[in-house]
Amino acid sequence: MEPNTQKLIHSFGALADLGQEIADTGDFIEMVRTSLHLLLGTLAIRRGAVVECPSHLDQTNPLALWGLGEGYEARFSVDDETKAAFLACETGAVAVHTSAAHEPSLVSFLAAHEAEYREQLIELIVPMIVRGDLTGLVLLGGKASGEPFNADDIEVIRSMVRHIGVGIHTHRLLAEVKQQAEENRRLYFDLRAIYRDTVRAFAAAIDIKDKYTQGHSDRVGKYSEIIARELGFAEEAVEGMAIAGYLHDVGKLVVERDIINAPYRIDAKQSSELNRHPGAGFEILSPINHPYADIPLSAKYHHERMDGRGYPDGLTDTQIPLGAKIVTVADSFDAMTTDRPYKKRRTFDEVVHDLRRNTGTQFDPVIVSAFCRALLKELNGETRERKFLKMLGKNYLDARKDAPLLVQLLSELDATTQSAAAGG
Ligand SMILES: [Fe+2]
């Protein structure tokens, strides 16, 4: 094999790798520079430049320069007519100083830059054409040997330039896709914020209807969020649980106000009317395309119990979705710690006692355990924010003294869940 051919093959191999690298962003400019270097090296050319022709501009954007005069930037204007002329150029390479029969716009372009190119010793301009677009131009000086470019040289140059062009084009596409993705991401976050605000407004509307439980939905949302985070949910799922909590009682919107606000224990008929609210909530929430899973199901099943004695469907343990189980604990905790017309709030030690008594029958031990862990961390001052204490308000300022009760409940729960795991 002729040494020249060998060198050519080597250069092409290197260029093939580079094409990939140009496309994969990385250090894009560095890759273009290396490509130019390879091209120059292959034909022993001393100087050259690769410039981009952005479609929305009539100015070139220089990407790589080699061996040109100091301060020379290869930044010049290329109007649409000139671009079209380069695209139509049949030889694929424009000899700068010959009086070949070019299109008029190209002739005047070359005439305008004649002095500049003479000074920089540029002899050839090769358009980079990719998918019918002028991606850029490659400016080349003459061969070091002083011989003119022959047809084979031009063929090699055109192939290599085309290769560089594809790399640049792909790089541009990737950049556009990236930008588009970034834009979509922003839009998505905006939408999520709007969704969240709407949900909170919705929750406030639910609570206004129930004059005895002001802020109930808001607190259940926050408690659910805390439990989910303690359970190690991903941030997105944590947010979803907050939403599920805010919306769990949305079905109360269809229950008569008098029943919700009855200042006495309601009778069986009223109670069955009130018990429609989980199902009604599901109906209201199902048609909405929530960005989080299980919001409607959490509303539907937040009054189910582990032992199957809940409503509306009497589901048991594993049949109840995890989200609903979380909302159940959050909901009950808020019910225990706020005054109702027929039921006074519990003291903190009574709350712990109730949690213990109802775990396994009403509540899932795993959820109660997570809830207690999070609560204990706050009582022990291990958390930066005081989320629970803020929501519990002034009635539970002395809850800290009952922290040992929580510790005890937690160790009992740990023993149960561990033996359940061992048995199961
Ligand atoms: Fe409820």
GROMACS .gro file of C-alpha atoms in nm, residues 51-407:
model
  357
   51VAL     CA    1  -1.657   2.849   1.037
   52GLU     CA    2  -2.021   2.788   1.107
   53CYS     CA    3  -2.298   2.955   0.907
   54PRO     CA    4  -2.589   2.971   1.149
   55SER     CA    5  -2.913   2.968   0.951
   56HIS     CA    6  -3.062   3.262   1.139
   57LEU     CA    7  -2.754   3.484   1.095
   58ASP     CA    8  -2.568   3.616   0.795
   59GLN     CA    9  -2.243   3.621   0.992
   60THR     CA   10  -2.002   3.334   1.013
   61ASN     CA   11  -1.915   3.195   1.353
   62PRO     CA   12  -1.552   3.077   1.357
   63LEU     CA   13  -1.506   2.740   1.530
   64ALA     CA   14  -1.140   2.658   1.459
   65LEU     CA   15  -0.848   2.846   1.306
   66TRP     CA   16  -0.505   2.717   1.220
   67GLY     CA   17  -0.195   2.891   1.089
   68LEU     CA   18  -0.373   3.211   0.992
   69GLY     CA   19  -0.250   3.564   1.061
   70GLU     CA   20  -0.266   3.687   1.415
   71GLY     CA   21  -0.588   3.864   1.490
   72TYR     CA   22  -0.760   3.716   1.187
   73GLU     CA   23  -1.097   3.580   1.298
   74ALA     CA   24  -1.258   3.450   0.978
   75ARG     CA   25  -1.571   3.634   1.079
   76PHE     CA   26  -1.745   3.767   0.771
   77SER     CA   27  -2.096   3.809   0.643
   78VAL     CA   28  -2.261   3.556   0.412
   79ASP     CA   29  -2.601   3.667   0.293
   80ASP     CA   30  -2.875   3.432   0.178
   81GLU     CA   31  -2.783   3.468  -0.189
   82THR     CA   32  -2.423   3.377  -0.122
   83LYS     CA   33  -2.535   3.083   0.090
   84ALA     CA   34  -2.751   2.965  -0.198
   85ALA     CA   35  -2.459   3.006  -0.437
   86PHE     CA   36  -2.233   2.794  -0.213
   87LEU     CA   37  -2.504   2.530  -0.195
   88ALA     CA   38  -2.536   2.524  -0.573
   89CYS     CA   39  -2.164   2.513  -0.631
   90GLU     CA   40  -2.119   2.197  -0.834
   91THR     CA   41  -1.749   2.142  -0.788
   92GLY     CA   42  -1.800   2.144  -0.410
   93ALA     CA   43  -1.490   2.351  -0.360
   94VAL     CA   44  -1.442   2.711  -0.463
   95ALA     CA   45  -1.098   2.816  -0.574
   96VAL     CA   46  -1.066   3.169  -0.444
   97HIS     CA   47  -0.829   3.322  -0.694
   98THR     CA   48  -0.937   3.169  -1.025
   99SER     CA   49  -1.180   3.331  -1.257
  100ALA     CA   50  -1.401   3.022  -1.282
  101ALA     CA   51  -1.757   3.082  -1.392
  102HIS     CA   52  -1.931   3.114  -1.055
  103GLU     CA   53  -2.275   3.248  -0.988
  104PRO     CA   54  -2.283   3.628  -0.978
  105SER     CA   55  -2.343   3.645  -0.603
  106LEU     CA   56  -2.045   3.420  -0.542
  107VAL     CA   57  -1.829   3.621  -0.780
  108SER     CA   58  -1.908   3.942  -0.594
  109PHE     CA   59  -1.858   3.769  -0.257
  110LEU     CA   60  -1.512   3.653  -0.363
  111ALA     CA   61  -1.429   3.993  -0.508
  112ALA     CA   62  -1.524   4.159  -0.180
  113HIS     CA   63  -1.294   3.928   0.015
  114GLU     CA   64  -1.013   3.904  -0.239
  115ALA     CA   65  -0.765   4.117  -0.043
  116GLU     CA   66  -0.845   3.943   0.284
  117TYR     CA   67  -0.791   3.596   0.139
  118ARG     CA   68  -0.474   3.698  -0.039
  119GLU     CA   69  -0.335   3.830   0.286
  120GLN     CA   70  -0.427   3.512   0.474
  121LEU     CA   71  -0.304   3.290   0.190
  122ILE     CA   72  -0.641   3.121   0.160
  123GLU     CA   73  -0.691   2.940  -0.170
  124LEU     CA   74  -0.994   2.720  -0.131
  125ILE     CA   75  -1.336   2.753   0.027
  126VAL     CA   76  -1.527   2.429   0.080
  127PRO     CA   77  -1.893   2.450   0.174
  128MET     CA   78  -2.008   2.206   0.445
  129ILE     CA   79  -2.342   2.086   0.321
  130VAL     CA   80  -2.552   1.864   0.543
  131ARG     CA   81  -2.904   1.763   0.451
  132GLY     CA   82  -2.925   2.038   0.193
  133ASP     CA   83  -2.824   2.310   0.440
  134LEU     CA   84  -2.509   2.513   0.449
  135THR     CA   85  -2.374   2.417   0.791
  136GLY     CA   86  -2.053   2.611   0.746
  137LEU     CA   87  -1.744   2.672   0.538
  138VAL     CA   88  -1.391   2.540   0.550
  139LEU     CA   89  -1.122   2.782   0.437
  140LEU     CA   90  -0.796   2.627   0.325
  141GLY     CA   91  -0.452   2.753   0.230
  142GLY     CA   92  -0.246   2.587  -0.043
  143LYS     CA   93  -0.040   2.270  -0.015
  144ALA     CA   94   0.296   2.305   0.154
  145SER     CA   95   0.460   2.164  -0.160
  146GLY     CA   96   0.329   2.454  -0.361
  147GLU     CA   97   0.158   2.216  -0.604
  148PRO     CA   98  -0.199   2.296  -0.696
  149PHE     CA   99  -0.483   2.080  -0.564
  150ASN     CA  100  -0.560   1.796  -0.802
  151ALA     CA  101  -0.897   1.625  -0.846
  152ASP     CA  102  -0.809   1.351  -0.593
  153ASP     CA  103  -0.713   1.611  -0.333
  154ILE     CA  104  -1.045   1.788  -0.382
  155GLU     CA  105  -1.228   1.457  -0.346
  156VAL     CA  106  -1.050   1.381  -0.016
  157ILE     CA  107  -1.110   1.733   0.112
  158ARG     CA  108  -1.478   1.719   0.025
  159SER     CA  109  -1.526   1.387   0.206
  160MET     CA  110  -1.347   1.504   0.515
  161VAL     CA  111  -1.530   1.836   0.520
  162ARG     CA  112  -1.856   1.657   0.483
  163HIS     CA  113  -1.764   1.440   0.777
  164ILE     CA  114  -1.683   1.739   0.996
  165GLY     CA  115  -2.008   1.901   0.882
  166VAL     CA  116  -2.216   1.604   0.992
  167GLY     CA  117  -2.049   1.618   1.333
  168ILE     CA  118  -2.125   1.988   1.371
  169HIS     CA  119  -2.481   1.941   1.247
  170THR     CA  120  -2.545   1.658   1.493
  171HIS     CA  121  -2.392   1.861   1.772
  172ARG     CA  122  -2.629   2.145   1.690
  173LEU     CA  123  -2.929   1.913   1.686
  174LEU     CA  124  -2.832   1.770   2.024
  175ALA     CA  125  -2.794   2.120   2.164
  176GLU     CA  126  -3.140   2.207   2.036
  177VAL     CA  127  -3.289   1.891   2.184
  178LYS     CA  128  -3.120   1.972   2.513
  179GLN     CA  129  -3.260   2.323   2.509
  180GLN     CA  130  -3.604   2.189   2.426
  181ALA     CA  131  -3.580   1.940   2.710
  182GLU     CA  132  -3.474   2.218   2.947
  183GLU     CA  133  -3.771   2.424   2.835
  184ASN     CA  134  -4.006   2.130   2.883
  185ARG     CA  135  -3.865   2.073   3.227
  186ARG     CA  136  -3.931   2.436   3.321
  187LEU     CA  137  -4.283   2.415   3.183
  188TYR     CA  138  -4.339   2.096   3.375
  189PHE     CA  139  -4.231   2.259   3.702
  190ASP     CA  140  -4.450   2.561   3.633
  191LEU     CA  141  -4.744   2.333   3.573
  192ARG     CA  142  -4.671   2.138   3.887
  193ALA     CA  143  -4.662   2.460   4.091
  194ILE     CA  144  -4.997   2.563   3.944
  195TYR     CA  145  -5.137   2.220   4.022
  196ARG     CA  146  -5.011   2.239   4.381
  197ASP     CA  147  -5.162   2.584   4.434
  198THR     CA  148  -5.492   2.469   4.289
  199VAL     CA  149  -5.494   2.169   4.518
  200ARG     CA  150  -5.431   2.383   4.825
  201ALA     CA  151  -5.708   2.619   4.726
  202PHE     CA  152  -5.929   2.316   4.684
  203ALA     CA  153  -5.829   2.188   5.028
  204ALA     CA  154  -5.914   2.525   5.181
  205ALA     CA  155  -6.257   2.506   5.017
  206ILE     CA  156  -6.317   2.164   5.173
  207ASP     CA  157  -6.219   2.290   5.517
  208ILE     CA  158  -6.435   2.600   5.496
  209LYS     CA  159  -6.739   2.378   5.462
  210ASP     CA  160  -6.651   2.207   5.788
  211LYS     CA  161  -6.645   2.483   6.047
  212TYR     CA  162  -6.511   2.262   6.327
  213THR     CA  163  -6.207   2.133   6.150
  214GLN     CA  164  -6.041   2.442   6.010
  215GLY     CA  165  -5.714   2.356   5.843
  216HIS     CA  166  -5.776   1.981   5.872
  217SER     CA  167  -5.693   1.898   5.509
  218ASP     CA  168  -5.385   2.115   5.520
  219ARG     CA  169  -5.255   1.939   5.830
  220VAL     CA  170  -5.336   1.591   5.695
  221GLY     CA  171  -5.142   1.686   5.381
  222LYS     CA  172  -4.841   1.790   5.586
  223TYR     CA  173  -4.853   1.485   5.815
  224SER     CA  174  -4.880   1.256   5.511
  225GLU     CA  175  -4.580   1.429   5.360
  226ILE     CA  176  -4.376   1.377   5.678
  227ILE     CA  177  -4.467   1.008   5.696
  228ALA     CA  178  -4.381   0.950   5.329
  229ARG     CA  179  -4.045   1.118   5.372
  230GLU     CA  180  -3.974   0.911   5.684
  231LEU     CA  181  -4.059   0.598   5.485
  232GLY     CA  182  -3.788   0.695   5.239
  233PHE     CA  183  -4.013   0.779   4.944
  234ALA     CA  184  -3.854   0.963   4.652
  235GLU     CA  185  -3.913   1.339   4.663
  236GLU     CA  186  -4.173   1.320   4.387
  237ALA     CA  187  -4.373   1.055   4.573
  238VAL     CA  188  -4.345   1.258   4.893
  239GLU     CA  189  -4.505   1.549   4.711
  240GLY     CA  190  -4.773   1.315   4.580
  241MET     CA  191  -4.855   1.206   4.935
  242ALA     CA  192  -4.891   1.568   5.045
  243ILE     CA  193  -5.141   1.618   4.763
  244ALA     CA  194  -5.325   1.299   4.857
  245GLY     CA  195  -5.354   1.433   5.212
  246TYR     CA  196  -5.480   1.774   5.101
  247LEU     CA  197  -5.748   1.611   4.889
  248HIS     CA  198  -5.852   1.312   5.099
  249ASP     CA  199  -6.180   1.468   5.216
  250VAL     CA  200  -6.273   1.635   4.887
  251GLY     CA  201  -6.581   1.411   4.875
  252LYS     CA  202  -6.723   1.609   5.168
  253LEU     CA  203  -6.809   1.876   4.914
  254VAL     CA  204  -7.111   1.666   4.814
  255VAL     CA  205  -7.221   1.588   5.172
  256GLU     CA  206  -7.479   1.815   5.331
  257ARG     CA  207  -7.330   2.094   5.532
  258ASP     CA  208  -7.561   2.023   5.830
  259ILE     CA  209  -7.433   1.670   5.863
  260ILE     CA  210  -7.071   1.776   5.845
  261ASN     CA  211  -7.130   2.050   6.100
  262ALA     CA  212  -7.368   1.861   6.332
  263PRO     CA  213  -7.277   1.968   6.688
  264TYR     CA  214  -7.374   1.624   6.822
  265ARG     CA  215  -7.310   1.265   6.733
  266ILE     CA  216  -7.491   1.201   6.406
  267ASP     CA  217  -7.745   0.916   6.370
  268ALA     CA  218  -7.707   0.609   6.151
  269LYS     CA  219  -7.874   0.765   5.848
  270GLN     CA  220  -7.664   1.078   5.865
  271SER     CA  221  -7.359   0.869   5.922
  272SER     CA  222  -7.420   0.665   5.609
  273GLU     CA  223  -7.460   0.994   5.420
  274LEU     CA  224  -7.130   1.115   5.561
  275ASN     CA  225  -6.966   0.783   5.475
  276ARG     CA  226  -7.031   0.850   5.109
  277HIS     CA  227  -6.749   1.102   5.107
  278PRO     CA  228  -6.458   0.864   5.027
  279GLY     CA  229  -6.643   0.725   4.725
  280ALA     CA  230  -6.752   1.072   4.620
  281GLY     CA  231  -6.395   1.192   4.654
  282PHE     CA  232  -6.282   0.913   4.424
  283GLU     CA  233  -6.545   1.016   4.167
  284ILE     CA  234  -6.432   1.376   4.181
  285LEU     CA  235  -6.060   1.300   4.159
  286SER     CA  236  -6.057   1.014   3.908
  287PRO     CA  237  -6.115   1.214   3.591
  288ILE     CA  238  -5.823   1.445   3.674
  289ASN     CA  239  -5.489   1.355   3.525
  290HIS     CA  240  -5.277   1.389   3.840
  291PRO     CA  241  -4.900   1.407   3.807
  292TYR     CA  242  -4.877   1.160   4.096
  293ALA     CA  243  -5.001   0.807   4.139
  294ASP     CA  244  -5.288   0.698   4.358
  295ILE     CA  245  -5.441   1.032   4.460
  296PRO     CA  246  -5.800   0.914   4.390
  297LEU     CA  247  -5.740   0.578   4.562
  298SER     CA  248  -5.597   0.746   4.871
  299ALA     CA  249  -5.920   0.945   4.899
  300LYS     CA  250  -6.135   0.641   4.837
  301TYR     CA  251  -5.970   0.418   5.095
  302HIS     CA  252  -5.866   0.653   5.376
  303HIS     CA  253  -6.140   0.506   5.602
  304GLU     CA  254  -6.050   0.144   5.538
  305ARG     CA  255  -5.902  -0.057   5.825
  306MET     CA  256  -5.641  -0.331   5.842
  307ASP     CA  257  -5.898  -0.568   6.000
  308GLY     CA  258  -6.152  -0.515   5.721
  309ARG     CA  259  -6.403  -0.326   5.936
  310GLY     CA  260  -6.362   0.002   5.752
  311TYR     CA  261  -6.552   0.149   5.460
  312PRO     CA  262  -6.645   0.181   5.176
  313ASP     CA  263  -6.522  -0.163   5.061
  314GLY     CA  264  -6.410  -0.337   5.380
  315LEU     CA  265  -6.065  -0.403   5.237
  316THR     CA  266  -5.802  -0.569   5.454
  317ASP     CA  267  -5.430  -0.511   5.511
  318THR     CA  268  -5.258  -0.579   5.179
  319GLN     CA  269  -5.562  -0.479   4.976
  320ILE     CA  270  -5.537  -0.122   5.102
  321PRO     CA  271  -5.303   0.097   4.897
  322LEU     CA  272  -5.001   0.230   5.088
  323GLY     CA  273  -5.101   0.591   5.017
  324ALA     CA  274  -5.442   0.539   5.175
  325LYS     CA  275  -5.281   0.380   5.482
  326ILE     CA  276  -5.060   0.686   5.523
  327VAL     CA  277  -5.353   0.926   5.491
  328THR     CA  278  -5.549   0.719   5.746
  329VAL     CA  279  -5.283   0.765   6.013
  330ALA     CA  280  -5.239   1.135   5.930
  331ASP     CA  281  -5.616   1.188   5.932
  332SER     CA  282  -5.669   1.007   6.264
  333PHE     CA  283  -5.380   1.185   6.430
  334ASP     CA  284  -5.532   1.520   6.338
  335ALA     CA  285  -5.873   1.404   6.461
  336MET     CA  286  -5.721   1.303   6.795
  337THR     CA  287  -5.534   1.629   6.839
  338THR     CA  288  -5.808   1.879   6.749
  339ASP     CA  289  -6.133   1.959   6.929
  340ARG     CA  290  -6.455   1.840   6.768
  341PRO     CA  291  -6.803   1.947   6.888
  342TYR     CA  292  -6.873   1.604   7.036
  343LYS     CA  293  -6.521   1.502   7.118
  344LYS     CA  294  -6.245   1.689   7.293
  345ARG     CA  295  -5.892   1.656   7.173
  346ARG     CA  296  -5.675   1.396   7.348
  347THR     CA  297  -5.375   1.468   7.564
  348PHE     CA  298  -5.048   1.364   7.410
  349ASP     CA  299  -5.013   1.049   7.623
  350GLU     CA  300  -5.370   0.951   7.527
  351VAL     CA  301  -5.279   1.001   7.161
  352VAL     CA  302  -4.985   0.763   7.194
  353HIS     CA  303  -5.209   0.519   7.377
  354ASP     CA  304  -5.472   0.538   7.098
  355LEU     CA  305  -5.212   0.482   6.833
  356ARG     CA  306  -5.090   0.173   7.017
  357ARG     CA  307  -5.441   0.036   7.071
  358ASN     CA  308  -5.544   0.076   6.707
  359THR     CA  309  -5.226  -0.036   6.539
  360GLY     CA  310  -5.271  -0.368   6.363
  361THR     CA  311  -5.650  -0.337   6.363
  362GLN     CA  312  -5.705   0.009   6.216
  363PHE     CA  313  -5.352   0.126   6.134
  364ASP     CA  314  -5.062  -0.042   5.958
  365PRO     CA  315  -4.774  -0.083   6.210
  366VAL     CA  316  -4.519   0.018   5.944
  367ILE     CA  317  -4.692   0.353   5.894
  368VAL     CA  318  -4.743   0.419   6.265
  369SER     CA  319  -4.381   0.335   6.325
  370ALA     CA  320  -4.265   0.584   6.060
  371PHE     CA  321  -4.501   0.843   6.199
  372CYS     CA  322  -4.368   0.797   6.553
  373ARG     CA  323  -4.006   0.806   6.436
  374ALA     CA  324  -4.061   1.139   6.262
  375LEU     CA  325  -4.248   1.280   6.559
  376LEU     CA  326  -3.983   1.163   6.803
  377LYS     CA  327  -3.705   1.316   6.596
  378GLU     CA  328  -3.878   1.650   6.622
  379LEU     CA  329  -3.949   1.619   6.995
  380ASN     CA  330  -3.583   1.534   7.048
  381GLY     CA  331  -3.482   1.846   6.856
  382GLU     CA  332  -3.314   1.648   6.579
  383THR     CA  333  -3.496   1.827   6.298
  384ARG     CA  334  -3.432   2.177   6.176
  385GLU     CA  335  -3.798   2.256   6.119
  386ARG     CA  336  -4.065   2.208   6.382
  387LYS     CA  337  -4.341   2.085   6.156
  388PHE     CA  338  -4.548   1.884   6.401
  389LEU     CA  339  -4.528   2.131   6.688
  390LYS     CA  340  -4.624   2.415   6.456
  391MET     CA  341  -4.937   2.229   6.348
  392LEU     CA  342  -5.024   2.098   6.691
  393GLY     CA  343  -5.018   2.449   6.825
  394LYS     CA  344  -5.007   2.573   7.181
  395ASN     CA  345  -5.206   2.281   7.322
  396TYR     CA  346  -4.913   2.045   7.292
  397LEU     CA  347  -4.623   2.259   7.397
  398ASP     CA  348  -4.534   2.007   7.668
  399ALA     CA  349  -4.547   1.704   7.433
  400ARG     CA  350  -4.172   1.669   7.472
  401LYS     CA  351  -4.213   1.524   7.822
  402ASP     CA  352  -4.402   1.231   7.668
  403ALA     CA  353  -4.123   1.145   7.428
  404PRO     CA  354  -4.039   0.828   7.634
  405LEU     CA  355  -4.389   0.697   7.556
  406LEU     CA  356  -4.311   0.725   7.187
  407VAL     CA  357  -3.979   0.547   7.237
   0.00000   0.00000   0.00000
